[in-house]
Short mmCIF file of C-alpha atoms and ligand atoms in Angstrom, two decimals:
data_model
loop_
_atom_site.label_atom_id
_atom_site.label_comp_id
_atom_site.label_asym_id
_atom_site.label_seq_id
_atom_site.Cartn_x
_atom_site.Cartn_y
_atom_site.Cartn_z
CA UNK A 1 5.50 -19.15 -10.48
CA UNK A 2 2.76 -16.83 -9.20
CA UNK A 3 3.26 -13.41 -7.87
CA UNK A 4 0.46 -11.05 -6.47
CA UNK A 5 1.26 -7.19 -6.40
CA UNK A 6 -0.84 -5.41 -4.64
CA UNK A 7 -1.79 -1.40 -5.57
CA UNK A 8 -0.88 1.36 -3.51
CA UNK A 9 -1.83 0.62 0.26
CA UNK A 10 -3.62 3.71 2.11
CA UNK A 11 -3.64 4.19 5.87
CA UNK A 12 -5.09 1.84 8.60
CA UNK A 13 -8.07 0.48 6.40
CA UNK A 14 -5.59 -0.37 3.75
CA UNK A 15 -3.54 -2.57 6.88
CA UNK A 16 -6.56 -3.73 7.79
CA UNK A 17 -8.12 -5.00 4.05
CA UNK A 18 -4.86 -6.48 3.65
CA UNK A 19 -4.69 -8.77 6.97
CA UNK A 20 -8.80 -9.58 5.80
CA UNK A 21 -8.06 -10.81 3.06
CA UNK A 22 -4.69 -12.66 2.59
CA UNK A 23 -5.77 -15.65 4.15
CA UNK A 24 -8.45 -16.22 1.57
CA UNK A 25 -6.28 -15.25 -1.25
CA UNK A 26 -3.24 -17.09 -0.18
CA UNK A 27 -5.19 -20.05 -0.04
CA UNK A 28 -7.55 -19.73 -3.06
CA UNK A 29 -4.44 -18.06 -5.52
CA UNK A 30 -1.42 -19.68 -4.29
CA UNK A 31 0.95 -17.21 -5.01
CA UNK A 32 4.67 -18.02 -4.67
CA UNK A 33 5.91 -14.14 -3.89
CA UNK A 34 3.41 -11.09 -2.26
CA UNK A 35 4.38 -7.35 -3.15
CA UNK A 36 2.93 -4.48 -2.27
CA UNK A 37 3.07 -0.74 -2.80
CA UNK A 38 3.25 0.61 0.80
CA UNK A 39 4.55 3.93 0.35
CA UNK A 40 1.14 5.22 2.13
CA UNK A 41 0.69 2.65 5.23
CA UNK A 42 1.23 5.44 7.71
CA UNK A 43 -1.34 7.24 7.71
CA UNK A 44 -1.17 8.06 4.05
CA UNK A 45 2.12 9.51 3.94
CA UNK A 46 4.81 7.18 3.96
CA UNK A 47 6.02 3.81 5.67
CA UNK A 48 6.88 3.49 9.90
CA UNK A 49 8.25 0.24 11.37
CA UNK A 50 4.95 -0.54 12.89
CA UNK A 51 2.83 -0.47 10.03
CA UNK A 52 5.43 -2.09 7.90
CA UNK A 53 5.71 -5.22 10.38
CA UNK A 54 1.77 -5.31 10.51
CA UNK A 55 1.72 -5.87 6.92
CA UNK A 56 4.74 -8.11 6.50
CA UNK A 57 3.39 -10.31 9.27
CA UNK A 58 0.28 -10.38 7.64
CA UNK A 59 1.89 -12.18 4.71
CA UNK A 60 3.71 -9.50 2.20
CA UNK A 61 7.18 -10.73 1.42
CA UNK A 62 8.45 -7.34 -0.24
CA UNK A 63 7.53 -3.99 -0.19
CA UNK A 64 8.22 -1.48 -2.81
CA UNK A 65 7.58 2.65 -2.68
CA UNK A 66 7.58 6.10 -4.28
CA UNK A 67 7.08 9.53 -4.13
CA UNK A 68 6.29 9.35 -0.31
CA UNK A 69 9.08 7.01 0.90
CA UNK A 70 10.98 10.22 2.75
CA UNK A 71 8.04 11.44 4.66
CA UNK A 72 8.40 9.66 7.88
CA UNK A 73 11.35 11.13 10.06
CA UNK A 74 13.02 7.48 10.69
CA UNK A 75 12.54 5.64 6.86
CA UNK A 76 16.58 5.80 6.22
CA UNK A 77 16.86 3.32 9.21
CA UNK A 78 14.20 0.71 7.40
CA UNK A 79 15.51 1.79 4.22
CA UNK A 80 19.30 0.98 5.11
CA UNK A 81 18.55 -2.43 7.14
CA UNK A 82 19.67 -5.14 5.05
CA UNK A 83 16.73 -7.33 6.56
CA UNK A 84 13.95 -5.23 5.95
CA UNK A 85 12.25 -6.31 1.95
CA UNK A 86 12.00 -2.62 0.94
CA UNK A 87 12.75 -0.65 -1.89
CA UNK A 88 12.64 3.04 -2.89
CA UNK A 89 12.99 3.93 -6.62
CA UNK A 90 15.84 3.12 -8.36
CA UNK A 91 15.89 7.00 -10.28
CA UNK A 92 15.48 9.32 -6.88
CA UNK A 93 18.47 11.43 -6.51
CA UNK A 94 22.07 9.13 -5.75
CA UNK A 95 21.92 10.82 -2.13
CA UNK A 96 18.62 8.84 -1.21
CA UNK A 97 19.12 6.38 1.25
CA UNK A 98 18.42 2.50 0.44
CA UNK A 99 18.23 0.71 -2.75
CA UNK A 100 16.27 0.92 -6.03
CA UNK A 101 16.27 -2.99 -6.41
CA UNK A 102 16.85 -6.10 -4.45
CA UNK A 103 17.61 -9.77 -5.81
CA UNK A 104 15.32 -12.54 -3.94
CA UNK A 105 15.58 -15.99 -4.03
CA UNK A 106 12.14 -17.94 -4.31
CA UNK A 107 12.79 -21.92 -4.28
CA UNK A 108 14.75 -22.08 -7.47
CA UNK A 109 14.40 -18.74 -9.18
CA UNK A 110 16.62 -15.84 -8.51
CA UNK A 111 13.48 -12.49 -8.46
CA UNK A 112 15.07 -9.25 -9.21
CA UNK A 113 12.72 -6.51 -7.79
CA UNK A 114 12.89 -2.80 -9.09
CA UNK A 115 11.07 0.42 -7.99
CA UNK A 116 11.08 3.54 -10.68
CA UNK A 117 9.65 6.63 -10.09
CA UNK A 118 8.38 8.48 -13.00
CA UNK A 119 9.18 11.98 -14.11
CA UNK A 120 5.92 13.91 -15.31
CA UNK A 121 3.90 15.97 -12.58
CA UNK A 122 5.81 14.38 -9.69
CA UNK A 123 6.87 17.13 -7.23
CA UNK A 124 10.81 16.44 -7.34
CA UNK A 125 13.54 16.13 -9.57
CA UNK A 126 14.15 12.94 -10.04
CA UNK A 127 16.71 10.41 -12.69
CA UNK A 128 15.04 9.91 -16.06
CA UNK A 129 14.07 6.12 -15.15
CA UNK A 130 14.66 4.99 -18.86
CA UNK A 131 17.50 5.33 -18.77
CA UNK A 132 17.83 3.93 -14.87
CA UNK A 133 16.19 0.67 -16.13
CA UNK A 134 18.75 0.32 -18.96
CA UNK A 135 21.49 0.67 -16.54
CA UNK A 136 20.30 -1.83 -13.79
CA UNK A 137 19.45 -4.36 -16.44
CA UNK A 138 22.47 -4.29 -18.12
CA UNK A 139 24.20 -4.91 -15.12
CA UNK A 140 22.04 -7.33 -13.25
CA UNK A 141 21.01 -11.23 -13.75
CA UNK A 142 18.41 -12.76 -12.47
CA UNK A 143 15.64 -15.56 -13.68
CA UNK A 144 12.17 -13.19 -13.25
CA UNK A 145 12.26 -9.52 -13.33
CA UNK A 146 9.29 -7.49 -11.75
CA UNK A 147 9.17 -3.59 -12.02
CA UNK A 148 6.53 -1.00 -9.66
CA UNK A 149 6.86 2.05 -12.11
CA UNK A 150 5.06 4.64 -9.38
CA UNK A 151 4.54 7.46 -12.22
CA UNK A 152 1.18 10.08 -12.35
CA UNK A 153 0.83 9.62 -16.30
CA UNK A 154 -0.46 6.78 -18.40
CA UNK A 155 2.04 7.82 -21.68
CA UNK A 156 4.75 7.44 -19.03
CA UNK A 157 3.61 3.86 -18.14
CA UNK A 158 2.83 3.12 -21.53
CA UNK A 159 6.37 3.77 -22.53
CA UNK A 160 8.00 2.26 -20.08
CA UNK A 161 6.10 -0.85 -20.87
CA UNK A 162 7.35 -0.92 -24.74
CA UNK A 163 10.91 0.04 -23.68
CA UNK A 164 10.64 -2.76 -21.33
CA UNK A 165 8.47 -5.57 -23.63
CA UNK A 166 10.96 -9.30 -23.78
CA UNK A 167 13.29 -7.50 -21.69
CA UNK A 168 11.23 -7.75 -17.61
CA UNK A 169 8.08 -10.63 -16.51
CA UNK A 170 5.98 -8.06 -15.56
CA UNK A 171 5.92 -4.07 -15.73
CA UNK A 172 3.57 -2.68 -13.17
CA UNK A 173 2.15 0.84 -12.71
CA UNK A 174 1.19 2.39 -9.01
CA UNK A 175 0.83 5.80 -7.31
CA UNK A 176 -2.69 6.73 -8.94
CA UNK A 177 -4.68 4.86 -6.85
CA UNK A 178 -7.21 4.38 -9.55
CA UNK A 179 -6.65 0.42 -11.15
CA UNK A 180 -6.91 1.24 -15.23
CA UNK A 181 -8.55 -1.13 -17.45
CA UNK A 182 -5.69 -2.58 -19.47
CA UNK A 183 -3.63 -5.12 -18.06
CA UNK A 184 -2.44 -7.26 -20.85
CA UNK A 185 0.45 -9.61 -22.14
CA UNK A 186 2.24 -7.35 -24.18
CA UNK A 187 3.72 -9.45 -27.73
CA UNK A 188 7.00 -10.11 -26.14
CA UNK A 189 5.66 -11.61 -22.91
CA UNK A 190 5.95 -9.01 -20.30
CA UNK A 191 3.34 -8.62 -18.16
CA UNK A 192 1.37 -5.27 -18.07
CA UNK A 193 -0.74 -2.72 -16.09
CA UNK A 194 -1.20 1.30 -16.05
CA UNK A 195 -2.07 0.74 -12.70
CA UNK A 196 -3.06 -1.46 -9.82
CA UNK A 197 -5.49 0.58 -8.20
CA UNK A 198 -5.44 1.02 -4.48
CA UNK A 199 -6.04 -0.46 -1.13
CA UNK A 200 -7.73 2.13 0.52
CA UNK A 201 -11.44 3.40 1.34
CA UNK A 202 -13.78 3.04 -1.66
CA UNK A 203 -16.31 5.94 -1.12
CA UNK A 204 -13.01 8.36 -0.90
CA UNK A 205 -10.22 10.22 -3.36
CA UNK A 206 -7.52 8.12 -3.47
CA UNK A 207 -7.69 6.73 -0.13
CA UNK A 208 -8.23 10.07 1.59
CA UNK A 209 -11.11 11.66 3.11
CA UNK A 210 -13.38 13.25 0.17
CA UNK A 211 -15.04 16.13 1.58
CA UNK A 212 -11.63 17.66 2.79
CA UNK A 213 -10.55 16.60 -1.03
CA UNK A 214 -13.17 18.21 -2.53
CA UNK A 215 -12.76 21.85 -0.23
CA UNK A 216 -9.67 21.81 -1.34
CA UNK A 217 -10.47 21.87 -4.75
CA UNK A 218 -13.12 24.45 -3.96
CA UNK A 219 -10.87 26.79 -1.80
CA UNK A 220 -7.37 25.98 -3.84
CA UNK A 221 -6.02 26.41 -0.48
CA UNK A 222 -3.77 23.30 0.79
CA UNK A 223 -5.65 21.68 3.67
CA UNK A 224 -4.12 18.63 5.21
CA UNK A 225 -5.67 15.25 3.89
CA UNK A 226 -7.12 12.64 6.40
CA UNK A 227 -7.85 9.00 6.03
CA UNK A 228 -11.45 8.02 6.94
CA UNK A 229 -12.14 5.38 9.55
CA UNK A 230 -14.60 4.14 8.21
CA UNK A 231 -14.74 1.63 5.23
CA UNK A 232 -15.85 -0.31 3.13
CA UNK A 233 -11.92 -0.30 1.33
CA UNK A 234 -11.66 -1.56 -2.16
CA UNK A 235 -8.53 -4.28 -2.24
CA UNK A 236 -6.80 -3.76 -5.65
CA UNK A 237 -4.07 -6.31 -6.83
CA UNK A 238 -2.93 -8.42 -10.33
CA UNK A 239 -1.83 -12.01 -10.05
CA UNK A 240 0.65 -12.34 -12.64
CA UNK A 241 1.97 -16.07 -13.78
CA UNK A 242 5.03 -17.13 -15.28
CA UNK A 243 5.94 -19.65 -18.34
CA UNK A 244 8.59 -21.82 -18.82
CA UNK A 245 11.13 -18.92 -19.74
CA UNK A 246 10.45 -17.07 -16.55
CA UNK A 247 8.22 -14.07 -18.68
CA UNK A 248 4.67 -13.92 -18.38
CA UNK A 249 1.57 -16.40 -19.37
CA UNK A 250 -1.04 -14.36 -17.59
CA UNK A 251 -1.83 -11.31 -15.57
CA UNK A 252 -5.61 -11.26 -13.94
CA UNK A 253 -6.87 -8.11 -12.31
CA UNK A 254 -8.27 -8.74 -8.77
CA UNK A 255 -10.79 -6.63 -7.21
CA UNK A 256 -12.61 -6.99 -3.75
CA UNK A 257 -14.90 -5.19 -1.27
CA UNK A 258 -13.53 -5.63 2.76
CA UNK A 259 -15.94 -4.04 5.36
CA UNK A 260 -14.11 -1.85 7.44
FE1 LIG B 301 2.69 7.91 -4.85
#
């Protein structure tokens, strides 16, 4: 089976990138599940009906979150509607609305999808996801396993990816923006990245506007972030493919320029 995950999706030229350039991937890749990071379709900051049906109807099959899921007034709707292929991670706080994980069926494979959040520099409190992972695994079956850890650092990826290694297909970090160069097969077979990268303007920080990015830096005063609208955007994803035991036999980095 092959499964493209694409990074962190930023804001209208992120919607737009994606709709560009699924129909050449679809056809050139063949993947047999799309995910995506969406937690910053709308306008950076979390996930709206609208922009989640414009990418869904562009051709992702699930969408997974993070730190931003909760910013848009009507997300426990999405997040509570059993028809909608979201996810919000597993570790926020048991008062979060929606679920952590979802089981999908692909022809005959049974795809457990999970969404962790980590726990250095991230703004809120939130359930150590080690021991999250532990729990959820040792309580749910299903033939390939595929984790979005959305953490800031790469020692809390790395980690996760050991804990994880023989036990998931494929462990892979979002929320940086910024794809790292080491996606490998770690020795037990699971599939692994630091991070995607993003979907979002490439002349930018993190998706966002860079001269308000930088003033803020210059004034450390909080000014509100804007997404340009203007491209080119950067599409960041990893095509990750199975073996016969349903863990990984490759992961390939994909990176491509849209005009925008
Ligand atoms: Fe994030």
């Amino acid at each position: 089976m092959k499964i493209l995950f694409f990074g962190d999706i930023v804001g209208k030229p992120g919607r737009y990138a994606i709709k560009k350039i699924l129909p050449k991937w679809q056809k050139k890749y063949q993947p047999d599940l799309i995910i995506a990071n969406a937690e910053n379709i709308a306008h950076g900051k979390g996930i709206t009906e609208k922009c989640l049906k414009e990418i869904l109807d562009a051709g992702i099959d699930f969408v997974t979150s993070g730190d931003h899921i909760l910013d848009q007034k009507r997300i426990s709707d999405l997040l509570t509607n059993k028809e909608i292929p979201l996810i919000r991670p597993a570790n926020m706080l048991s008062n979060t609305p929606g679920n952590g994980y979802k089981i999908i069926q692909i022809r005959t494979k049974k795809v457990l999808i999970i969404n962790l959040i980590g726990q250095s520099f991230m703004k809120k409190k939130h359930n150590n996801p080690f021991t999250k992972i532990d729990q959820i695994l040792e309580n749910e079956e299903a033939d390939i396993i595929i984790i979005d850890f959305h953490a800031e650092t790469t020692a809390e990826k790395v980690c996760m990816g050991w804990h994880l290694d023989g036990r998931v297909t494929a462990i892979l970090g979002t929320h940086t923006h910024i794809p790292t160069a080491d996606a490998r097969i770690l020795p037990k077979d699971t599939a692994y990245i630091s991070d995607i990268g993003m979907v979002g303007v490439k002349d930018s920080s993190l998706g966002a506007d860079k001269e308000i990015a930088v003033r803020r830096f210059l004034t450390e005063r909080h000014i509100s972030l804007k997404i340009p609208k203007q491209g080119p955007v950067e599409v960041n994803a990893v095509l990750i493919e199975t073996n016969k035991y349903n863990m990984a036999k490759k992961i390939k980095k994909l990176q491509e320029i849209v005009a925008f």
